[in-house]
Coordinates of C-alpha atoms in Angstrom, one line a residue:
Chain H
M47 CA -11.4 0.8 -4.6
A48 CA -12.4 -0.7 -7.9
L49 CA -15.9 -1.2 -9.1
F50 CA -16.4 -4.8 -11.0
S51 CA -19.6 -5.5 -12.7
D52 CA -19.5 -8.8 -14.7
V53 CA -20.1 -8.0 -18.4
C54 CA -23.5 -10.0 -20.2
R55 CA -22.4 -12.3 -23.2
G56 CA -19.0 -13.4 -22.6
V57 CA -19.4 -14.2 -18.7
R58 CA -22.6 -15.8 -18.8
T59 CA -20.8 -18.1 -21.8
L60 CA -17.6 -18.7 -19.3
L61 CA -19.8 -19.6 -16.4
G62 CA -21.7 -21.8 -18.7
Q63 CA -18.9 -23.7 -19.6
C64 CA -17.6 -23.7 -15.7
Q65 CA -21.7 -25.2 -15.0
R66 CA -21.1 -27.7 -17.2
S67 CA -17.6 -28.7 -16.2
A68 CA -19.0 -28.9 -12.3
A69 CA -22.1 -30.9 -13.7
T70 CA -19.6 -33.2 -14.9
A71 CA -17.4 -33.2 -12.3
A72 CA -20.6 -34.0 -10.4
W73 CA -21.3 -37.1 -12.4
I74 CA -18.4 -38.7 -12.4
H75 CA -18.2 -38.4 -8.6
C76 CA -21.4 -39.8 -8.2
Q77 CA -20.5 -42.9 -10.5
S78 CA -17.5 -43.8 -8.7
S79 CA -18.4 -43.3 -5.1
W80 CA -22.3 -44.6 -5.2
K81 CA -22.4 -47.1 -7.6
Y82 CA -25.9 -48.7 -6.4
S83 CA -27.8 -45.2 -6.8
Q84 CA -28.3 -44.1 -10.1
T85 CA -28.8 -40.5 -10.2
A86 CA -28.7 -38.4 -12.8
P87 CA -27.5 -35.0 -12.6
E88 CA -30.0 -32.2 -12.1
P89 CA -30.9 -31.1 -15.9
E90 CA -30.7 -26.9 -14.5
P91 CA -28.6 -25.5 -11.8
V92 CA -30.0 -25.0 -8.5
I93 CA -28.9 -21.4 -7.1
R94 CA -26.8 -23.0 -3.7
D95 CA -26.5 -20.7 -0.6
N96 CA -22.8 -20.2 -2.1
E97 CA -23.5 -18.8 -5.7
A98 CA -25.4 -15.7 -4.2
I99 CA -23.3 -12.9 -5.4
D100 CA -23.2 -9.6 -5.7
K101 CA -23.2 -8.4 -9.8
T102 CA -20.6 -5.7 -8.4
F103 CA -17.4 -6.7 -6.8
V104 CA -15.6 -4.1 -4.8
N105 CA -12.1 -4.9 -4.0
R106 CA -10.3 -2.4 -1.0
N107 CA -7.1 -2.7 -1.5
P108 CA -5.9 0.7 -1.8
R109 CA -2.9 -1.0 -4.0
N110 CA -4.4 -2.9 -6.4
L111 CA -5.5 -0.4 -8.9
E112 CA -1.6 0.5 -9.1
Q113 CA -0.7 -3.1 -9.1
M114 CA -3.0 -3.2 -12.4
A115 CA -1.8 -0.3 -13.7
L116 CA -5.7 1.1 -13.7
A117 CA -4.8 3.5 -11.2
V118 CA -4.7 7.3 -12.3
K119 CA -1.1 8.7 -12.1
D120 CA -0.4 12.5 -11.6
R121 CA -0.5 14.1 -14.7
G122 CA 0.4 17.6 -16.2
W123 CA 3.7 18.5 -15.1
A124 CA 5.4 17.5 -18.5
T125 CA 7.0 21.2 -18.6
V126 CA 8.7 21.3 -15.2
W127 CA 11.4 19.3 -13.8
P128 CA 11.1 16.3 -11.5
S129 CA 7.8 14.9 -13.2
R130 CA 5.0 13.9 -10.5
Q131 CA 3.9 11.0 -12.9
Y132 CA 4.6 7.8 -11.1
Y133 CA 2.7 5.4 -8.5
H134 CA 6.1 5.3 -6.1
R135 CA 9.3 7.3 -6.5
L136 CA 12.9 6.5 -5.1
V137 CA 14.9 9.0 -3.2
F138 CA 18.4 8.5 -2.3
R139 CA 20.4 11.2 -0.4
R140 CA 23.7 11.5 0.8
T141 CA 24.8 14.0 3.9
Q142 CA 28.3 14.0 5.2
H143 CA 27.8 11.3 7.5
H144 CA 24.7 9.0 6.3
I145 CA 23.4 7.5 3.2
T146 CA 19.6 7.2 2.9
A147 CA 17.2 5.7 0.8
E148 CA 13.2 6.2 0.9
V149 CA 10.4 4.9 -1.5
F150 CA 7.6 7.4 -1.7
S151 CA 4.2 6.9 -2.9
G152 CA 2.1 9.4 -4.8
D153 CA 1.7 12.6 -2.9
S154 CA 2.3 10.9 0.4
V155 CA 4.7 12.9 2.6
D156 CA 5.9 10.0 5.0
P157 CA 8.3 7.2 3.4
V158 CA 6.6 4.0 2.7
L159 CA 10.0 2.1 2.9
S160 CA 13.3 3.7 3.9
C161 CA 17.1 2.2 4.1
S162 CA 19.2 4.3 5.8
T163 CA 22.7 3.6 7.7
K164 CA 21.6 5.5 10.4
E165 CA 19.5 2.3 11.5
W166 CA 21.5 0.2 13.6
A167 CA 21.1 -2.9 11.7
L168 CA 23.2 -1.3 9.4
K169 CA 25.7 0.8 11.0
R170 CA 26.7 -2.0 12.8
E171 CA 28.1 -4.2 10.0
L172 CA 29.5 -1.4 7.9
G173 CA 33.0 0.3 8.8
S174 CA 32.2 3.3 7.3
T175 CA 28.7 4.9 6.8
R176 CA 29.0 6.9 3.5
S177 CA 31.5 5.2 1.1
V178 CA 30.8 3.6 -1.9
A179 CA 30.5 0.2 -0.2
A180 CA 28.1 1.7 2.2
C181 CA 25.6 3.1 -0.8
R182 CA 25.7 -0.8 -2.6
A183 CA 24.4 -2.0 0.8
V184 CA 21.3 0.4 1.6
G185 CA 20.8 -0.3 -2.3
E186 CA 20.8 -4.2 -1.8
V187 CA 18.7 -4.1 2.0
L188 CA 16.4 -2.0 0.2
A189 CA 16.1 -4.1 -3.0
Q190 CA 15.3 -6.9 -0.5
R191 CA 12.8 -4.7 1.8
C192 CA 10.8 -3.3 -1.5
R193 CA 10.6 -7.5 -2.9
D194 CA 9.0 -8.5 0.4
A195 CA 6.8 -5.6 0.6
G196 CA 5.6 -6.0 -2.8
I197 CA 6.6 -3.3 -4.6
T198 CA 9.1 -3.9 -7.4
R199 CA 8.4 -1.2 -9.9
I200 CA 9.9 1.7 -8.8
V201 CA 10.5 5.6 -10.4
Y202 CA 14.2 6.7 -9.8
R203 CA 14.3 10.5 -11.1
E204 CA 18.2 12.5 -10.1
V205 CA 19.9 15.0 -11.6
P206 CA 22.7 14.0 -14.6
W207 CA 25.6 15.3 -12.6
K208 CA 24.9 13.3 -9.5
F209 CA 23.5 10.1 -11.2
R210 CA 27.1 9.9 -13.2
S211 CA 29.2 9.8 -9.7
G212 CA 30.3 6.2 -8.5
S213 CA 27.8 5.9 -5.3
N214 CA 24.6 6.2 -7.5
Q215 CA 26.0 3.9 -10.2
T216 CA 26.8 1.4 -7.0
F217 CA 23.1 2.2 -5.7
W218 CA 21.7 2.1 -8.9
T219 CA 23.1 -1.3 -9.7
A220 CA 22.5 -2.7 -6.6
L221 CA 18.7 -2.4 -6.8
K222 CA 18.7 -4.1 -10.3
E223 CA 20.6 -7.0 -9.1
G224 CA 18.5 -7.0 -6.3
G225 CA 15.5 -7.5 -8.6
I226 CA 13.6 -4.3 -8.7
M227 CA 12.7 -3.1 -11.9
L228 CA 13.3 1.3 -12.0
S229 CA 10.7 2.0 -14.4
E230 CA 7.2 1.7 -13.7
Q231 CA 4.3 0.6 -16.4
R232 CA 2.5 3.3 -18.3
Q233 CA -1.3 3.9 -17.1
K234 CA -3.9 1.7 -19.4
F235 CA -6.8 3.8 -20.0
I236 CA -9.2 0.9 -21.5
Chain Z
M240 CA -27.5 45.9 -6.7
A241 CA -26.1 45.1 -3.4
L242 CA -23.4 43.0 -5.0
R243 CA -21.9 45.8 -7.3
G244 CA -22.0 48.4 -4.2
A245 CA -19.9 45.6 -2.2
A246 CA -17.6 45.5 -5.1
R247 CA -17.1 49.4 -5.1
V248 CA -16.4 49.1 -1.3
L249 CA -14.1 46.4 -2.1
F250 CA -12.1 48.5 -4.5
R251 CA -11.7 51.2 -2.3
A252 CA -10.6 49.3 0.7
A253 CA -8.0 47.4 -1.8
D254 CA -6.5 50.0 -3.3
A255 CA -4.7 51.0 -0.3
G256 CA -2.7 47.6 0.1
L257 CA -2.4 47.0 -3.8
K258 CA -0.2 50.2 -4.6
H259 CA 2.7 48.6 -2.6
H260 CA 2.0 45.2 -4.2
A261 CA 4.5 44.0 -7.3
R262 CA 1.7 42.6 -9.3
G263 CA -1.1 45.5 -8.8
L264 CA -4.9 45.0 -8.7
R265 CA -4.8 44.4 -12.6
F266 CA -2.9 41.1 -12.4
T267 CA -4.0 39.6 -8.9
A268 CA -6.7 37.2 -10.4
V269 CA -8.8 35.3 -8.0
L270 CA -11.6 32.8 -9.3
G271 CA -13.7 35.6 -11.2
H272 CA -14.1 38.6 -9.0
R273 CA -10.6 41.1 -8.3
S274 CA -9.8 41.5 -4.8
A275 CA -6.9 41.8 -2.4
P276 CA -4.9 38.9 -1.8
Q277 CA -5.1 37.5 1.6
G278 CA -1.4 37.2 2.4
P279 CA 2.0 38.2 0.8
M280 CA 2.5 37.2 -2.2
P281 CA 5.3 35.0 -3.2
N282 CA 8.8 35.9 -3.5
E283 CA 7.7 39.4 -3.0
D284 CA 10.1 39.6 -0.8
I285 CA 13.1 39.6 -3.1
D286 CA 14.5 42.6 -4.6
W287 CA 14.7 42.3 -7.9
T288 CA 15.8 45.5 -8.9
R289 CA 19.7 44.8 -7.5
L290 CA 19.7 41.4 -8.4
D291 CA 23.7 41.5 -8.3
S292 CA 23.5 42.2 -3.9
L293 CA 21.3 39.4 -3.5
E294 CA 23.0 36.0 -2.0
K295 CA 23.6 33.3 -4.4
Y296 CA 22.8 29.6 -3.9
R297 CA 26.1 28.7 -5.3
S298 CA 25.4 25.1 -5.4
Y299 CA 22.4 23.1 -6.5
T300 CA 21.8 21.1 -3.4
R301 CA 21.7 24.3 -1.4
Y302 CA 18.8 25.0 -3.7
V303 CA 17.4 21.3 -3.5
R304 CA 17.0 21.8 0.3
S305 CA 15.6 25.8 0.4
A306 CA 13.0 24.3 -2.3
E307 CA 11.9 21.8 0.2
E308 CA 11.7 23.9 3.1
A309 CA 9.7 26.4 0.7
D310 CA 7.7 23.5 0.1
R311 CA 6.5 22.4 3.8
K312 CA 6.1 25.7 4.9
D313 CA 2.3 27.1 5.5
V314 CA 0.7 29.6 3.5
W315 CA -2.1 31.8 3.5
W316 CA -3.5 29.8 0.1
K317 CA -5.1 26.3 -0.5
T318 CA -2.8 24.0 -1.7
Y319 CA -3.5 20.1 -3.0
R320 CA -1.6 18.6 0.8
K321 CA -4.3 21.0 2.7
Y322 CA -7.5 19.6 0.8
R323 CA -5.8 16.2 1.8
E324 CA -5.2 16.9 4.9
E325 CA -8.7 18.4 6.0
E326 CA -10.0 14.6 5.0
K327 CA -7.8 12.9 7.1
E328 CA -8.2 15.3 10.0
E329 CA -12.1 14.8 10.1
A330 CA -11.0 10.8 11.0
V331 CA -10.9 9.8 14.8
E332 CA -7.3 9.9 16.5
P333 CA -6.6 6.1 16.0
V334 CA -6.0 3.5 19.3
N335 CA -3.0 2.0 20.0
I336 CA -4.1 -2.0 20.8
G337 CA -1.1 -3.5 20.4
L338 CA 1.3 -4.6 22.9
P339 CA 3.1 -2.3 25.7
Y340 CA 6.7 -1.9 24.6
Q341 CA 9.6 -0.9 27.1
R342 CA 12.7 0.6 25.8
P343 CA 15.6 -0.8 27.0
S344 CA 17.9 1.7 28.8
R345 CA 19.6 4.3 26.1
K346 CA 22.8 5.0 28.0
T347 CA 24.0 1.4 27.8
E348 CA 22.8 1.1 24.7
V349 CA 24.9 4.2 22.9
K350 CA 28.0 2.8 25.0
E351 CA 27.8 -1.1 23.8
R352 CA 27.2 1.1 20.3
K353 CA 30.2 3.3 20.1
K354 CA 32.5 0.6 21.0
V355 CA 31.2 -2.0 18.2
M356 CA 31.7 1.2 15.7
L357 CA 35.1 2.1 17.4
E358 CA 36.3 -1.9 16.4
N359 CA 34.4 -1.7 12.9
K360 CA 36.2 1.4 11.9
K361 CA 39.9 -0.1 13.7
N362 CA 38.9 -3.2 11.3
P363 CA 41.6 -3.7 8.7
E364 CA 39.8 -6.1 6.3
M365 CA 36.7 -4.0 6.3
E366 CA 39.1 -0.8 5.7
R367 CA 39.8 -2.9 2.5
D368 CA 37.1 -4.2 1.5
N369 CA 35.6 -0.6 1.6
R370 CA 38.3 1.1 -0.5
L371 CA 38.3 -1.5 -2.9
R372 CA 34.8 -1.9 -3.2
T373 CA 34.5 -5.3 -2.5
F374 CA 32.2 -5.3 0.7
R375 CA 29.0 -7.2 0.5
I376 CA 26.8 -6.8 3.7
P377 CA 25.8 -10.1 4.9
L378 CA 21.8 -9.4 4.6
D379 CA 20.7 -12.1 6.9
R380 CA 22.3 -10.6 10.0
V381 CA 21.1 -7.3 9.2
K382 CA 17.3 -8.3 8.8
T383 CA 17.8 -10.5 12.3
Q384 CA 18.6 -7.2 14.1
W385 CA 16.4 -5.1 11.8
E386 CA 13.2 -7.2 13.3
Q387 CA 14.6 -6.3 16.8
T388 CA 15.2 -2.4 16.5
N389 CA 13.6 -0.5 13.6
G390 CA 11.0 -3.8 12.1
P391 CA 8.0 -3.6 14.1
Y392 CA 7.6 0.3 12.7
H393 CA 8.4 -0.4 9.3
I394 CA 5.8 -2.9 9.1
K395 CA 3.4 -0.5 10.5
R396 CA 4.1 1.7 7.9
L397 CA 3.6 -1.0 4.8
A398 CA 0.0 -2.3 7.1
E399 CA -1.2 1.7 6.7
H400 CA -0.1 1.7 3.1
Y401 CA -1.5 -1.2 2.1
G402 CA -4.5 -0.2 4.4
V403 CA -4.9 -3.1 7.0
Y404 CA -5.4 -0.7 10.0
K405 CA -8.2 1.0 8.2
D406 CA -10.0 -2.2 7.0
L407 CA -9.4 -4.6 9.6
F408 CA -9.6 -2.4 13.0
P409 CA -11.4 0.9 11.7
M410 CA -10.1 3.5 14.2
A411 CA -7.3 1.8 15.9
Y412 CA -3.8 0.4 14.9
F413 CA -0.9 -1.5 16.4
V414 CA 2.8 -1.8 16.2
P415 CA 3.5 -5.8 15.8
R416 CA 6.3 -6.8 18.2
V417 CA 6.4 -10.3 17.5
M418 CA 7.9 -11.7 14.1
L419 CA 5.6 -13.8 12.7
R420 CA 7.1 -16.1 10.3
V421 CA 5.0 -17.9 7.8
L422 CA 6.2 -20.2 5.2
Y423 CA 4.3 -21.8 2.2
G424 CA 5.6 -24.9 0.1
E425 CA 7.3 -28.2 1.8
D426 CA 10.8 -26.7 0.7
S427 CA 9.9 -23.4 2.6
S428 CA 10.0 -21.6 -1.2
A429 CA 7.1 -19.6 -0.6
P430 CA 7.7 -17.5 2.4
V431 CA 4.8 -14.5 3.6
H432 CA 6.5 -10.9 4.3
Y433 CA 4.3 -7.7 4.0
G434 CA 2.8 -7.6 0.7
N435 CA 4.8 -9.8 -1.5
H436 CA 2.8 -11.4 -4.5
L437 CA 2.2 -15.1 -4.0
T438 CA -0.2 -17.8 -6.2
P439 CA -3.1 -19.5 -4.8
S440 CA -1.3 -22.7 -5.9
Q441 CA 1.5 -21.8 -3.9
A442 CA -0.8 -21.6 -1.1
A443 CA -3.1 -24.3 -1.4
R444 CA -1.7 -26.3 1.5
A445 CA -1.8 -24.8 5.6
P446 CA 2.0 -23.2 5.9
Q447 CA 4.3 -23.6 8.6
V448 CA 3.8 -20.8 11.0
H449 CA 7.0 -20.3 13.3
F450 CA 7.1 -17.2 15.7
E451 CA 9.3 -16.6 19.4
A452 CA 6.8 -17.5 22.4
E453 CA 7.3 -19.1 25.8
E454 CA 6.2 -22.1 26.4
T455 CA 3.6 -21.2 29.1
S456 CA 2.2 -18.7 26.8
L457 CA -1.1 -19.0 24.4
W458 CA -1.8 -17.7 21.4
T459 CA -4.8 -17.2 18.6
L460 CA -3.5 -17.2 14.6
L461 CA -5.8 -15.6 12.1
L462 CA -5.8 -15.6 8.5
T463 CA -8.4 -13.1 6.8
S464 CA -9.3 -11.5 3.4
P465 CA -10.7 -8.5 3.7
D466 CA -11.0 -8.4 0.0
E467 CA -12.4 -11.2 -1.3
H468 CA -16.3 -10.9 -0.4
L469 CA -18.7 -11.9 -2.9
L470 CA -21.6 -10.4 -1.2
D471 CA -21.1 -8.0 1.1
G472 CA -18.1 -5.4 0.4
E473 CA -17.7 -4.4 4.0
Q474 CA -17.1 -8.1 5.1
E475 CA -14.4 -10.6 5.2
Y476 CA -14.1 -14.1 4.4
L477 CA -12.2 -16.4 7.2
H478 CA -9.7 -18.7 6.2
W479 CA -8.0 -20.3 9.0
L480 CA -8.4 -19.5 12.8
V481 CA -6.5 -21.5 15.2
G482 CA -6.9 -20.9 18.9
N483 CA -5.4 -21.4 22.2
I484 CA -1.9 -22.7 20.8
P485 CA 0.4 -23.2 23.4
G486 CA 4.0 -22.0 22.9
N487 CA 5.3 -22.0 19.4
S488 CA 3.2 -25.3 18.2
V489 CA 0.4 -24.2 15.8
S490 CA -0.3 -27.8 15.1
S491 CA -1.5 -28.4 18.8
G492 CA -3.7 -25.5 19.0
Q493 CA -7.9 -25.7 18.5
E494 CA -8.1 -25.5 15.1
L495 CA -11.5 -23.4 15.2
C496 CA -12.1 -23.1 11.3
H497 CA -9.8 -25.7 9.1
Y498 CA -7.5 -24.2 6.3
I499 CA -8.9 -23.2 2.9
S500 CA -7.1 -22.0 0.0
P501 CA -7.7 -18.7 -1.0
F502 CA -9.9 -18.3 -4.2
P503 CA -9.6 -14.5 -5.8
A504 CA -12.1 -14.3 -8.2
R505 CA -11.0 -13.7 -11.6
G506 CA -10.6 -10.4 -12.8
T507 CA -10.3 -8.7 -9.3
G508 CA -7.2 -8.2 -9.4
F509 CA -4.9 -8.1 -6.2
Q510 CA -6.6 -9.3 -2.8
R511 CA -4.8 -9.1 0.6
Y512 CA -4.4 -12.6 2.9
I513 CA -3.3 -11.0 6.4
Y514 CA -2.2 -12.9 8.9
I515 CA -2.4 -12.1 12.5
L516 CA -0.8 -13.1 15.8
F517 CA -3.1 -12.6 19.3
K518 CA -1.5 -13.1 22.6
Q519 CA -4.3 -14.2 25.1
E520 CA -3.3 -14.1 28.7
H521 CA -5.4 -17.2 30.0
P522 CA -7.6 -19.8 27.7
V523 CA -10.2 -18.7 25.8
D524 CA -14.0 -20.0 25.2
F525 CA -14.1 -19.7 21.7
S526 CA -17.2 -22.1 21.1
S527 CA -19.0 -19.1 19.8
D528 CA -16.3 -19.1 16.8
L529 CA -15.9 -22.8 16.1
R530 CA -16.6 -23.6 12.2
S531 CA -18.0 -26.9 11.2
S532 CA -15.4 -29.2 9.7
P533 CA -15.0 -28.8 6.8
C534 CA -16.4 -25.5 6.2
Y535 CA -17.2 -24.7 2.2
C536 CA -20.2 -22.6 3.4
L537 CA -19.4 -19.2 2.5
K538 CA -22.1 -17.6 4.5
E539 CA -20.2 -19.5 7.7
R540 CA -16.8 -18.2 6.5
T541 CA -18.1 -14.2 7.0
F542 CA -16.2 -12.8 9.5
R543 CA -15.6 -9.6 10.8
T544 CA -12.4 -9.4 13.1
L545 CA -13.7 -6.2 14.6
D546 CA -16.3 -7.9 15.7
F547 CA -14.1 -11.4 16.8
Y548 CA -11.7 -8.7 18.4
R549 CA -14.0 -6.5 20.2
K550 CA -15.6 -10.0 21.7
H551 CA -12.7 -11.5 23.4
Q552 CA -10.7 -7.7 23.7
D553 CA -10.1 -8.0 27.5
I554 CA -7.8 -11.3 27.0
I555 CA -6.3 -11.0 23.8
T556 CA -4.3 -8.1 22.0
P557 CA -3.0 -8.3 18.3
A558 CA 1.0 -8.8 18.5
G559 CA 2.3 -10.4 15.3
L560 CA 1.2 -9.2 11.4
S561 CA 1.9 -10.5 8.0
F562 CA 0.3 -10.4 4.8
F563 CA 0.9 -11.6 1.1
Q564 CA -1.4 -10.2 -1.9
C565 CA -3.1 -13.0 -4.3
Q566 CA -4.3 -13.2 -8.0
W567 CA -6.5 -15.5 -10.0
D568 CA -4.8 -18.5 -11.6
Q569 CA -5.9 -21.6 -12.4
S570 CA -6.6 -23.6 -8.8
V571 CA -9.0 -21.1 -7.8
T572 CA -11.3 -22.5 -10.9
H573 CA -10.5 -25.8 -9.1
T574 CA -11.4 -24.2 -5.7
F575 CA -14.4 -23.0 -6.4
H576 CA -15.7 -26.4 -8.6
T577 CA -15.0 -28.6 -5.9
L578 CA -14.4 -27.2 -2.3
L579 CA -17.1 -24.8 -3.0
N580 CA -19.5 -26.5 -5.0
M581 CA -20.3 -23.5 -7.0
R582 CA -19.8 -21.7 -10.5
E583 CA -16.9 -19.4 -11.0
P584 CA -17.7 -15.9 -10.7
V585 CA -16.1 -14.0 -13.5
F586 CA -15.7 -10.1 -13.2
E587 CA -14.6 -7.1 -15.1
Y588 CA -12.8 -3.7 -14.6
D589 CA -16.0 -1.4 -15.0
R590 CA -14.5 2.2 -15.2
P591 CA -16.0 5.0 -12.8
P592 CA -18.6 7.8 -15.2
V593 CA -16.2 10.2 -16.8
Y594 CA -16.7 14.0 -14.8
H595 CA -18.8 16.4 -16.1
P596 CA -19.6 20.0 -14.6
P597 CA -22.8 20.8 -13.6
Q598 CA -25.2 21.1 -16.6
K599 CA -26.1 25.0 -17.6
K600 CA -28.8 26.1 -19.0
Y601 CA -27.2 28.3 -21.5
P602 CA -23.7 26.5 -22.3
H603 CA -21.8 28.8 -24.2
G604 CA -19.4 27.6 -27.1
Q605 CA -20.1 23.7 -26.4
P606 CA -21.2 21.5 -29.0
L607 CA -24.6 19.8 -29.4
R608 CA -22.7 16.5 -27.9
Y609 CA -23.1 18.9 -24.5
L610 CA -27.0 17.5 -24.1
D611 CA -25.9 13.8 -24.6
R612 CA -23.2 14.2 -21.5
Y613 CA -26.3 14.5 -19.2
R614 CA -28.4 12.1 -20.8
D615 CA -27.7 9.3 -19.1
G616 CA -27.8 6.5 -21.4
A617 CA -30.3 7.8 -24.1
Q618 CA -29.7 7.8 -27.7
N619 CA -26.9 10.2 -28.8
T620 CA -27.8 13.2 -31.1
F621 CA -24.1 13.0 -33.4
G622 CA -23.5 10.8 -35.6
I623 CA -27.3 9.8 -36.7
Y624 CA -26.7 13.1 -39.0

């Protein structure tokens, strides 16, 4: 939830400009459609019904502040690994039989998005559910789901000896080619 | 006096238990006053005198798995997660208001799936592609199958993440069983999925809506925006409402409120625009929801999905869900000036006030500007000397 309030001078001048353009538009409209009634536009705008707005605007979208990079990240974990300073994180797990990739948000225990070879949609296309090709498939499908969900910037932290493996590298490239940025914006402290 | 007495009693009782503690009383700190811990301290069960006899992890994966298990275990001290769960527990258990679902027989399903998997394993081309890493999965086929199996649950999870159920149906949720495909643009260039970003210029005209439906069924399509309201933060603006849609064709439904493009105000960030598809049991009389055509009065477009649903809840059930996010762009100015006939509002982000702990009468070690923190905007004391 975010609180917005209008700024005095800048907004008033901006509103003034908008009002002027509305008045000119109205005047041209009058001139073009009703040529016989030469009614001049009102010198001062009358507050119409639509213009009754609240000075403070509340945006209930819980993901708005994260997308504007204004939400607070969980800071203070600089001396430990992995850091919790992110909005969304990516987890890539390989077990003996399956491959799972999940996107978590903040402190949530349940994933927001997930893609796994355990799902029938992927299992039926794959010959082997634990090969490098399967990692690539999981990466591509997860990239499509993230794009469709509007989450395009995720943080991916992995230990170096796992990150260098062929399966991890193919998964990482597949995500990047699918259009996901594996780094997040820095929080804005305005 | 009474307090000191109580502390002495505590000390005497604590002595007995604390002699066996690794830490002891001196190092056990509990927010100011010292007392015995209410349970075993972490790592107390590890015998640190004979480290060589302990079983080692020998692998990073084993360590990570045990660390995650320990993280999920319940402990006697209050963690951040417990605080968050308490907030959630206070809320009422949500009700499922969606369509009922009959899962197909698991036995036959498993048999068929095993057959397909065996064929895949025997397939030599697939094996070669896997080996040479040239295999590319067909994304559209995966999506079609996903929509039939996992899709509704994934969309429900995303809708909870975006707070759709919390804002539209406060104590209810539904699993969207019917897949709603909404495409903006003449060449269907801008589809609506579940949270993707679109611009108001892309969403300027009414979209093409497709969903699977029997010929004799009736549907209602609703486009609402819970974040857009300029007067009241709890209400929504109705962008499009079409009722009594026969079968698949939205154009032959009764248009109760004609389509208006999104108008997110400048400076307010991303706002959600949610499409809900309701299934009707029989034709509904929507005369109370009929708006004038065209309707550019914001008061008439003020809407609450909960009230609309409560009015017709015996007949309509939410079946499909799709939503997108929109930010301000130039076409919104045009919408405000020409269609809504008003001046465009512009907003700026208002930072929440800095937190200061409750004011103490004798703040020890604080600078003079300590008083300015509680002065609520009057003249500062620093910088004037």
